mmCIF file of C-alpha atoms in Angstrom:
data_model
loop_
_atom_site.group_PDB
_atom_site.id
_atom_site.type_symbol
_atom_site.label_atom_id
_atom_site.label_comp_id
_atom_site.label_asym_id
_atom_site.label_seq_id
_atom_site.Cartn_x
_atom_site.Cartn_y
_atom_site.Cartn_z
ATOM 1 C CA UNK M 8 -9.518 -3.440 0.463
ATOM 2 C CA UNK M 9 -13.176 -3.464 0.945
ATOM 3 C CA UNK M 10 -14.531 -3.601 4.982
ATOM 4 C CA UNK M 11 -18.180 -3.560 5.662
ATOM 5 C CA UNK M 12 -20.171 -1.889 7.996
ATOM 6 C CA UNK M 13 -23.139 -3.398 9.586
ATOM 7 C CA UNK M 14 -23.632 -0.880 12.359
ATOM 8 C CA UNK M 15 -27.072 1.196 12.621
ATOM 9 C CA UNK M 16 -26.392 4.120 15.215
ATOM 10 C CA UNK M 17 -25.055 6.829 13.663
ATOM 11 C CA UNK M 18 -22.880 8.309 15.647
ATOM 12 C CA UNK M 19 -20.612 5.144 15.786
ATOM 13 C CA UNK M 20 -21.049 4.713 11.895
ATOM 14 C CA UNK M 21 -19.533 8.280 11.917
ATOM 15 C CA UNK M 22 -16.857 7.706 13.821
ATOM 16 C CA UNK M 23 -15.781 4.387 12.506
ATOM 17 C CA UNK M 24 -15.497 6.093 9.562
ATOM 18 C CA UNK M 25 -13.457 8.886 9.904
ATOM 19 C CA UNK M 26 -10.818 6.606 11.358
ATOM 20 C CA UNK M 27 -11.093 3.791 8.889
ATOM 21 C CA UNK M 28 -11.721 5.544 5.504
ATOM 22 C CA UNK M 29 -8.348 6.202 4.529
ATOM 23 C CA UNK M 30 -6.946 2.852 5.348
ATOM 24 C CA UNK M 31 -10.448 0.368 4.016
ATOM 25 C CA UNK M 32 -12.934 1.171 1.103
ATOM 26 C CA UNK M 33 -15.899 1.507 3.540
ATOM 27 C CA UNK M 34 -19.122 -0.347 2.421
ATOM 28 C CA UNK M 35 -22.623 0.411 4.366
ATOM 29 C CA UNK M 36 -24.927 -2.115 4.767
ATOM 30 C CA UNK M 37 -28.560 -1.536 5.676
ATOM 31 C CA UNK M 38 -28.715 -4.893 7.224
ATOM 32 C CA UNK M 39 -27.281 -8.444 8.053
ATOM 33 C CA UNK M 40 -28.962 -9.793 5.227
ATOM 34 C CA UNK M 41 -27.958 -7.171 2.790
ATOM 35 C CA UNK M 42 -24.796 -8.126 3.630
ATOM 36 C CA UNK M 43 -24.994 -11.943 3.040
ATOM 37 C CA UNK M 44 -26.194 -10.837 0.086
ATOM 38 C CA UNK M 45 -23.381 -8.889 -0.991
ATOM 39 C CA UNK M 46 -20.622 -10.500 0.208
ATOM 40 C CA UNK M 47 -19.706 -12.714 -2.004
ATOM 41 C CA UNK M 48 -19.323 -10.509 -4.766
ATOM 42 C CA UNK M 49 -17.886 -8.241 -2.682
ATOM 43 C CA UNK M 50 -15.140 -10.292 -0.345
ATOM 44 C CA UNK M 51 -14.639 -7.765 2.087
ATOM 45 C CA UNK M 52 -11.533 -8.331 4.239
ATOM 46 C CA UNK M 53 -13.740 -7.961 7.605
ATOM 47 C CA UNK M 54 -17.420 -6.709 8.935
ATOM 48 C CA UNK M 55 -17.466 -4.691 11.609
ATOM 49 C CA UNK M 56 -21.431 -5.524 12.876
ATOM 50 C CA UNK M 57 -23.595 -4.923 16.120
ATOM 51 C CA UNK M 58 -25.035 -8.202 16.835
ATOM 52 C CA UNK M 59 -27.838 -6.939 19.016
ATOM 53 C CA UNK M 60 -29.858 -4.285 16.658
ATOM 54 C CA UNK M 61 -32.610 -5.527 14.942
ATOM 55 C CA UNK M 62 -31.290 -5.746 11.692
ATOM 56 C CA UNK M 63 -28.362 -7.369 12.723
ATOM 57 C CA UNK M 64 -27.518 -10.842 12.576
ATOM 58 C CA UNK M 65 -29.874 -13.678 14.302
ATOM 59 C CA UNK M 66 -27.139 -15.290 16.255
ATOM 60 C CA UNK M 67 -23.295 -15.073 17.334
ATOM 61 C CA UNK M 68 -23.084 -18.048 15.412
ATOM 62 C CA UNK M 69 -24.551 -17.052 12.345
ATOM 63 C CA UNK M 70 -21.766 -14.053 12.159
ATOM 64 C CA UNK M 71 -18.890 -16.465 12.546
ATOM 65 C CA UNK M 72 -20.167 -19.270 9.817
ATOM 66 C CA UNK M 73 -20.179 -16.559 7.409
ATOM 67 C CA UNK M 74 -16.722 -15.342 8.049
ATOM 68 C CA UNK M 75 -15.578 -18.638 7.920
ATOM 69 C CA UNK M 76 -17.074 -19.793 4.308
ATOM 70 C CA UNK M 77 -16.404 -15.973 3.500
ATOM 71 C CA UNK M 78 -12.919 -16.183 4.907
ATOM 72 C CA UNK M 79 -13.363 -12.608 6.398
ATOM 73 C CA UNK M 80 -12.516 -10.849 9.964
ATOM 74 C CA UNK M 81 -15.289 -10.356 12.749
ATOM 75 C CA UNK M 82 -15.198 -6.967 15.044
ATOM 76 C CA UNK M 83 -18.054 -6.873 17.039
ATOM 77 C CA UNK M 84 -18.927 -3.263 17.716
ATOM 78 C CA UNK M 85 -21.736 -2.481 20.276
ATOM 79 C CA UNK M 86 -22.748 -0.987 23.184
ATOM 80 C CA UNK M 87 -22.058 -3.816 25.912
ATOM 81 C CA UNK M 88 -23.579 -1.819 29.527
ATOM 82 C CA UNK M 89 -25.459 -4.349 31.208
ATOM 83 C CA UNK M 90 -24.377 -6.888 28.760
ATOM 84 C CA UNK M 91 -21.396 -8.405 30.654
ATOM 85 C CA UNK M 92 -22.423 -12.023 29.630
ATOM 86 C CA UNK M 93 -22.704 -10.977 25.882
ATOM 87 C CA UNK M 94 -18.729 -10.261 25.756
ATOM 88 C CA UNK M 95 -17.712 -14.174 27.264
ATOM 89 C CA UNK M 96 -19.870 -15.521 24.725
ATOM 90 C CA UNK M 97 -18.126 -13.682 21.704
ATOM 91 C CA UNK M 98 -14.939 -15.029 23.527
ATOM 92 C CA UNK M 99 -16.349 -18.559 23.460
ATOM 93 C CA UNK M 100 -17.255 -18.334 19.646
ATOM 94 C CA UNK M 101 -13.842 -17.369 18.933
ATOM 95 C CA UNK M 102 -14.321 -13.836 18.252
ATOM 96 C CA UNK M 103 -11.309 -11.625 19.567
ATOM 97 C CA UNK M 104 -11.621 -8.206 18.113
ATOM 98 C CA UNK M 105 -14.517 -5.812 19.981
ATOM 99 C CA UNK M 106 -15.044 -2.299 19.764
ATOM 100 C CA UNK M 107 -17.292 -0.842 23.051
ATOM 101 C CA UNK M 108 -19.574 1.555 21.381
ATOM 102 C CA UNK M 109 -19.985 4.565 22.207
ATOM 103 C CA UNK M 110 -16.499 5.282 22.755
ATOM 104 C CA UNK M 111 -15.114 2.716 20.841
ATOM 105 C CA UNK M 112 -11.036 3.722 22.399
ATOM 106 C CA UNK M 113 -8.563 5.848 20.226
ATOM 107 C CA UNK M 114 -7.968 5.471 16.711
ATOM 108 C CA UNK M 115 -5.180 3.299 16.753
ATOM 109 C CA UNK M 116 -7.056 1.256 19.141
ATOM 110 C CA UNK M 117 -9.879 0.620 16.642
ATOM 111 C CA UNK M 118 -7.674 0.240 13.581
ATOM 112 C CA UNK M 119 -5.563 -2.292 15.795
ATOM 113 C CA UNK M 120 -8.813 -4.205 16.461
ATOM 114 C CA UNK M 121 -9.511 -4.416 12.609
ATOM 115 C CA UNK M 122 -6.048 -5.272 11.717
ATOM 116 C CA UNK M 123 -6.298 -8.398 14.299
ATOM 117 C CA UNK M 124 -9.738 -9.632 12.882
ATOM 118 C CA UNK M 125 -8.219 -9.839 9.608
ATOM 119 C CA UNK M 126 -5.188 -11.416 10.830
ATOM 120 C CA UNK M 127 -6.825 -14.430 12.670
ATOM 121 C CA UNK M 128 -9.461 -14.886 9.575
ATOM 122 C CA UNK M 129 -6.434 -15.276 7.458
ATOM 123 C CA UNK M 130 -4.978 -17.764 10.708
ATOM 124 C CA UNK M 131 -8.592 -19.874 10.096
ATOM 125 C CA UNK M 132 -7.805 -19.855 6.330
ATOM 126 C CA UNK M 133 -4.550 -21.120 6.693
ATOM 127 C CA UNK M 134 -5.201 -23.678 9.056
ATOM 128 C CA UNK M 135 -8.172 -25.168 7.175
ATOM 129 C CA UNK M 136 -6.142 -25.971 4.760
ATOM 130 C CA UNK M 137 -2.687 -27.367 6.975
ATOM 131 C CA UNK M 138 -5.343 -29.722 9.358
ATOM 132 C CA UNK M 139 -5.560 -32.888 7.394
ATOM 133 C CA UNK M 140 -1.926 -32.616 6.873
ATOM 134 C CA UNK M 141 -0.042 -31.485 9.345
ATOM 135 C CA UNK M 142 0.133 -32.108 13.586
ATOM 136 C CA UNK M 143 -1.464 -30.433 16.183
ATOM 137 C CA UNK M 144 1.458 -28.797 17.587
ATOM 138 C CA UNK M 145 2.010 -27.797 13.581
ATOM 139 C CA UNK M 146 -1.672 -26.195 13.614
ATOM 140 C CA UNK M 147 -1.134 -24.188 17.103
ATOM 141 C CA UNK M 148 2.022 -22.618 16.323
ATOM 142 C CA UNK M 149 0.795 -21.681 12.591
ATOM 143 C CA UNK M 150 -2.613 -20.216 13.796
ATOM 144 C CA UNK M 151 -0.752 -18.056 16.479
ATOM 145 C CA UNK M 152 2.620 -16.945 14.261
ATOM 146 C CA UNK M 153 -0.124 -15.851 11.120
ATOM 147 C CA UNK M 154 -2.635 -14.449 13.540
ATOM 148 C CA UNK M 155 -0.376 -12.317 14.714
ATOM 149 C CA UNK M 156 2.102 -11.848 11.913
ATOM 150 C CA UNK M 157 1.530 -8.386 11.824
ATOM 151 C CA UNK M 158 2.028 -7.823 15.027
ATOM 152 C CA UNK M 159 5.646 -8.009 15.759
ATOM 153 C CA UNK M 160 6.111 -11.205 17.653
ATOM 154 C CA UNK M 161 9.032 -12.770 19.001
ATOM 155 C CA UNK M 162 9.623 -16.347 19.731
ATOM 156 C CA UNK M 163 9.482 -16.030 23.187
ATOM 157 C CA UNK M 164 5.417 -14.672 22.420
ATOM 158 C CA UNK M 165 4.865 -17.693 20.473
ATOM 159 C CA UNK M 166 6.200 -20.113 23.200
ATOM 160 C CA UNK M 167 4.237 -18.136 25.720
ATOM 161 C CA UNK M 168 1.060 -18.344 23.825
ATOM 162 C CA UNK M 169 1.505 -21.939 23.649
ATOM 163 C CA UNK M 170 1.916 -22.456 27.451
ATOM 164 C CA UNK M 171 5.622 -23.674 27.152
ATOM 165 C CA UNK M 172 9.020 -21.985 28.038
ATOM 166 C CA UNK M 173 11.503 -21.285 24.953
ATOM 167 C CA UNK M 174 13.309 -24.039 25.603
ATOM 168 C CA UNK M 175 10.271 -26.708 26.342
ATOM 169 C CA UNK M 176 8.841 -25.001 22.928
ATOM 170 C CA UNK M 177 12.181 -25.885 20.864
ATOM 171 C CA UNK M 178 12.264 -29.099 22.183
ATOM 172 C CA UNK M 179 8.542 -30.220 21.738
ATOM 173 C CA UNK M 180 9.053 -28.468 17.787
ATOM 174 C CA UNK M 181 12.450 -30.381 17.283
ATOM 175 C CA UNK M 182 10.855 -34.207 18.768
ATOM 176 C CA UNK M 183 7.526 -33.365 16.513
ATOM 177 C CA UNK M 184 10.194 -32.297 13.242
ATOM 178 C CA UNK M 185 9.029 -29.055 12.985
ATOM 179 C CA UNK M 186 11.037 -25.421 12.354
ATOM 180 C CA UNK M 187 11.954 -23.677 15.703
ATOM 181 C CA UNK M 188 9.745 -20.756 16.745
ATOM 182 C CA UNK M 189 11.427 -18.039 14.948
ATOM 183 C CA UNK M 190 11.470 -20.007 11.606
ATOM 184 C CA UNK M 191 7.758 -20.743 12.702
ATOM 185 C CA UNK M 192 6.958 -16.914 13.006
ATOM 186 C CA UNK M 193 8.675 -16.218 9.600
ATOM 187 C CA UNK M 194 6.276 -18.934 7.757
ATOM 188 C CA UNK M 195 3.571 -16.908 9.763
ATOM 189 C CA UNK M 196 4.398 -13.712 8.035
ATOM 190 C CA UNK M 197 4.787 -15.660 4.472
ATOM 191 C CA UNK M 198 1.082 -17.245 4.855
ATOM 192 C CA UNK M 199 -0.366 -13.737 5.695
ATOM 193 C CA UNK M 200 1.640 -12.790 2.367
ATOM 194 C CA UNK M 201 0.399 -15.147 0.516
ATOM 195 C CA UNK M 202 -3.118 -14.655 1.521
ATOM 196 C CA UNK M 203 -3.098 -10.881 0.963
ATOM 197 C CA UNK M 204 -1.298 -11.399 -2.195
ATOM 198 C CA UNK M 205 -4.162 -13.258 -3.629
ATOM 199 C CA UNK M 206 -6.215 -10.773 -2.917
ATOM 200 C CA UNK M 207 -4.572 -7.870 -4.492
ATOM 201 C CA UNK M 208 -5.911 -5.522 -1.540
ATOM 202 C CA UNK M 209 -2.067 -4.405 -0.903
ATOM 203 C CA UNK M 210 1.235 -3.104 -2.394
ATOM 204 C CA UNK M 211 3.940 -5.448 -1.959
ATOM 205 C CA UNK M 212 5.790 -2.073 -0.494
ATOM 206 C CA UNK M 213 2.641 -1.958 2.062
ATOM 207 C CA UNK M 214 2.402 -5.756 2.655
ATOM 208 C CA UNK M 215 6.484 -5.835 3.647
ATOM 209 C CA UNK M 216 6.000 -2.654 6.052
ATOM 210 C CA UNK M 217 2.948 -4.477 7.697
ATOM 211 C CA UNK M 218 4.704 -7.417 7.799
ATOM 212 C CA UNK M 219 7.747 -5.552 9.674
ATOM 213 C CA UNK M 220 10.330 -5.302 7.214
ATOM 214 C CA UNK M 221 11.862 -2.176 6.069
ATOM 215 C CA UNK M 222 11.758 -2.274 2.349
ATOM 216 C CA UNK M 223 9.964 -4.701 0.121
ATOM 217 C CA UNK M 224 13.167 -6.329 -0.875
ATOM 218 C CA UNK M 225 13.014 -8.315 2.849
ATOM 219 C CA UNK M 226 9.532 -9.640 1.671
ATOM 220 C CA UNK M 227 11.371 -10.618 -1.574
ATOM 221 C CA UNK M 228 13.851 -12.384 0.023
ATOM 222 C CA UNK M 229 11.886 -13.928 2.406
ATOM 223 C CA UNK M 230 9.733 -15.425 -0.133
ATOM 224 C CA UNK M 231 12.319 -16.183 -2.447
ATOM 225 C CA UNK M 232 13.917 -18.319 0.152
ATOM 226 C CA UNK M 233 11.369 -19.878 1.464
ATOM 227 C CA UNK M 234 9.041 -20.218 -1.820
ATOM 228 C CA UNK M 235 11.180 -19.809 -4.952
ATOM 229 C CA UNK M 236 9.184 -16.961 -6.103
ATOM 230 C CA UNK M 237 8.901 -13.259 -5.151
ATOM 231 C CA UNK M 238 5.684 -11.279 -4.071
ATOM 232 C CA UNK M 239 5.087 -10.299 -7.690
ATOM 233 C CA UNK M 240 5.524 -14.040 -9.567
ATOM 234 C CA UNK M 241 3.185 -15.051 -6.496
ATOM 235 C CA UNK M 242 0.070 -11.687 -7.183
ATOM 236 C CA UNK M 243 0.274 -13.176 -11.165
ATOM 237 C CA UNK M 244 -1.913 -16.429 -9.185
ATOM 238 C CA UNK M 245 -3.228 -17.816 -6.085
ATOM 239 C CA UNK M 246 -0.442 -17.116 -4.422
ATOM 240 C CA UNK M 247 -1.901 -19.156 -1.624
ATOM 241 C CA UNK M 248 -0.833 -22.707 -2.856
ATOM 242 C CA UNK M 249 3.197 -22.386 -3.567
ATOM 243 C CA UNK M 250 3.270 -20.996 -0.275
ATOM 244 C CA UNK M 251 0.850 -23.852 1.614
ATOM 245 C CA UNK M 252 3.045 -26.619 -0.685
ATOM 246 C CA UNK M 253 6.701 -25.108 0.482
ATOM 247 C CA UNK M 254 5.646 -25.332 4.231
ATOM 248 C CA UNK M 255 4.314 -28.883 4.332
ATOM 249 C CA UNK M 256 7.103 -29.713 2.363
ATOM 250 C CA UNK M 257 9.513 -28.437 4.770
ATOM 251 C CA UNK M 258 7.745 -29.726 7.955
ATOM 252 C CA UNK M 259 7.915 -33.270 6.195
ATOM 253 C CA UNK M 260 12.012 -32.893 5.473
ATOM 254 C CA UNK M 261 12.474 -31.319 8.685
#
């Protein structure tokens, strides 16, 4: 899928590159506003962007409006020396994946951070969609299992990242009618399904290995089960809405 590139120095435009090329259909952009300008057409499945180069965006805030109406991932990717402050105000503004130019760590490291920007603009997506339907406690565990549904995640990670113990976690989910954690992690991996399906960036053979199974036949169960339909009835549409309707039907039955 597409992934744009709003970075000016060179050297880190060259280097993003050669480790992201064979994985993303790179897409240079002389500027923020070329960008805007592009996106839409374009729907690029993140931006990697350095915030604090002239042609870059005006504001933090600016970058993370557009990925939300844009539904794309945010890697910041800048030099940060003697910007200390700069890095707990991405934090604040919800941005989680950041690439410390000129280094910018190993290649895994930088394909990692792209991988998680994608993940928790797909976590956004979804929840956007669950919050005038479902609780609070229904929101948190969703945003966290799909953020991080390629990411191999036990329950105990999810109760964890939710401040509770396993047990305190299954007991809160069962008083609030909710699937346990590991049923909560599987709907995790469906939603980042569904949302990738829709966008027809993936092979159903890639999306199940992402998604940690071996073969695509787990994805095809899994969504058969769950959903009624495999991963290739699901790419014919928006695969998006069978997938959103089984869940809140299930956390309303539960």
């Amino acid at each position: 899928g597409p992934l744009s590139l709003v970075v000016s120095d060179p050297v880190t435009h060259k280097r993003l590159t050669d480790v992201l090329s064979e994985r993303y259909r790179l897409v240079a952009h002389e500027s923020w506003r070329e960008f805007l300008d592009r996106s839409q057409s374009l729907r690029p499945l993140a931006v990697i962007v350095d915030p604090f180069t002239a042609n870059g965006p005006p504001t933090i805030g600016a970058v993370t409006e557009a990925a939300s109406e844009g539904e794309f991932g945010i890697v910041v990717c800048a030099d940060f020396r003697g910007r200390s402050k700069d890095l707990y105000t991405l934090g604040l503004a919800g941005v989680r994946s950041v690439l410390m130019a000129p280094d910018l760590g190993t290649r895994a490291e930088v394909a990692d951070a792209v991988e998680r920007a994608i993940a928790l603009s797909v976590a956004n997506s979804v929840v956007s969609r669950l919050e005038d339907h479902a609780p609070p406690l229904a929101l948190d565990a969703i945003h966290w299992a799909v953020g991080n549904a390629t990411a191999g995640m036990r329950a105990g990670d999810l109760a964890r990242a939710l401040s509770a113990t396993p047990k305190a976690l299954g007991r809160l989910l069962r008083q609030n009618k909710l699937p346990p954690a590991r049923r909560t992690l599987l709907w995790g991996r469906l939603f980042y399904a569904a949302w990738s399906l829709s966008r027809g960036t993936d092979s159903i053979e890639e999306l199940a290995l992402k998604l940690g199974y071996s073969t695509r036949s787990g994805l095809t169960k899994a969504l058969n089960a769950a959903v009624g339909a495999p991963p290739s009835e699901l790419a014919a549409g928006d695969a998006r809405a069978p997938v959103l309707e089984a869940y809140l039907h299930e956390i309303c039955v539960a």
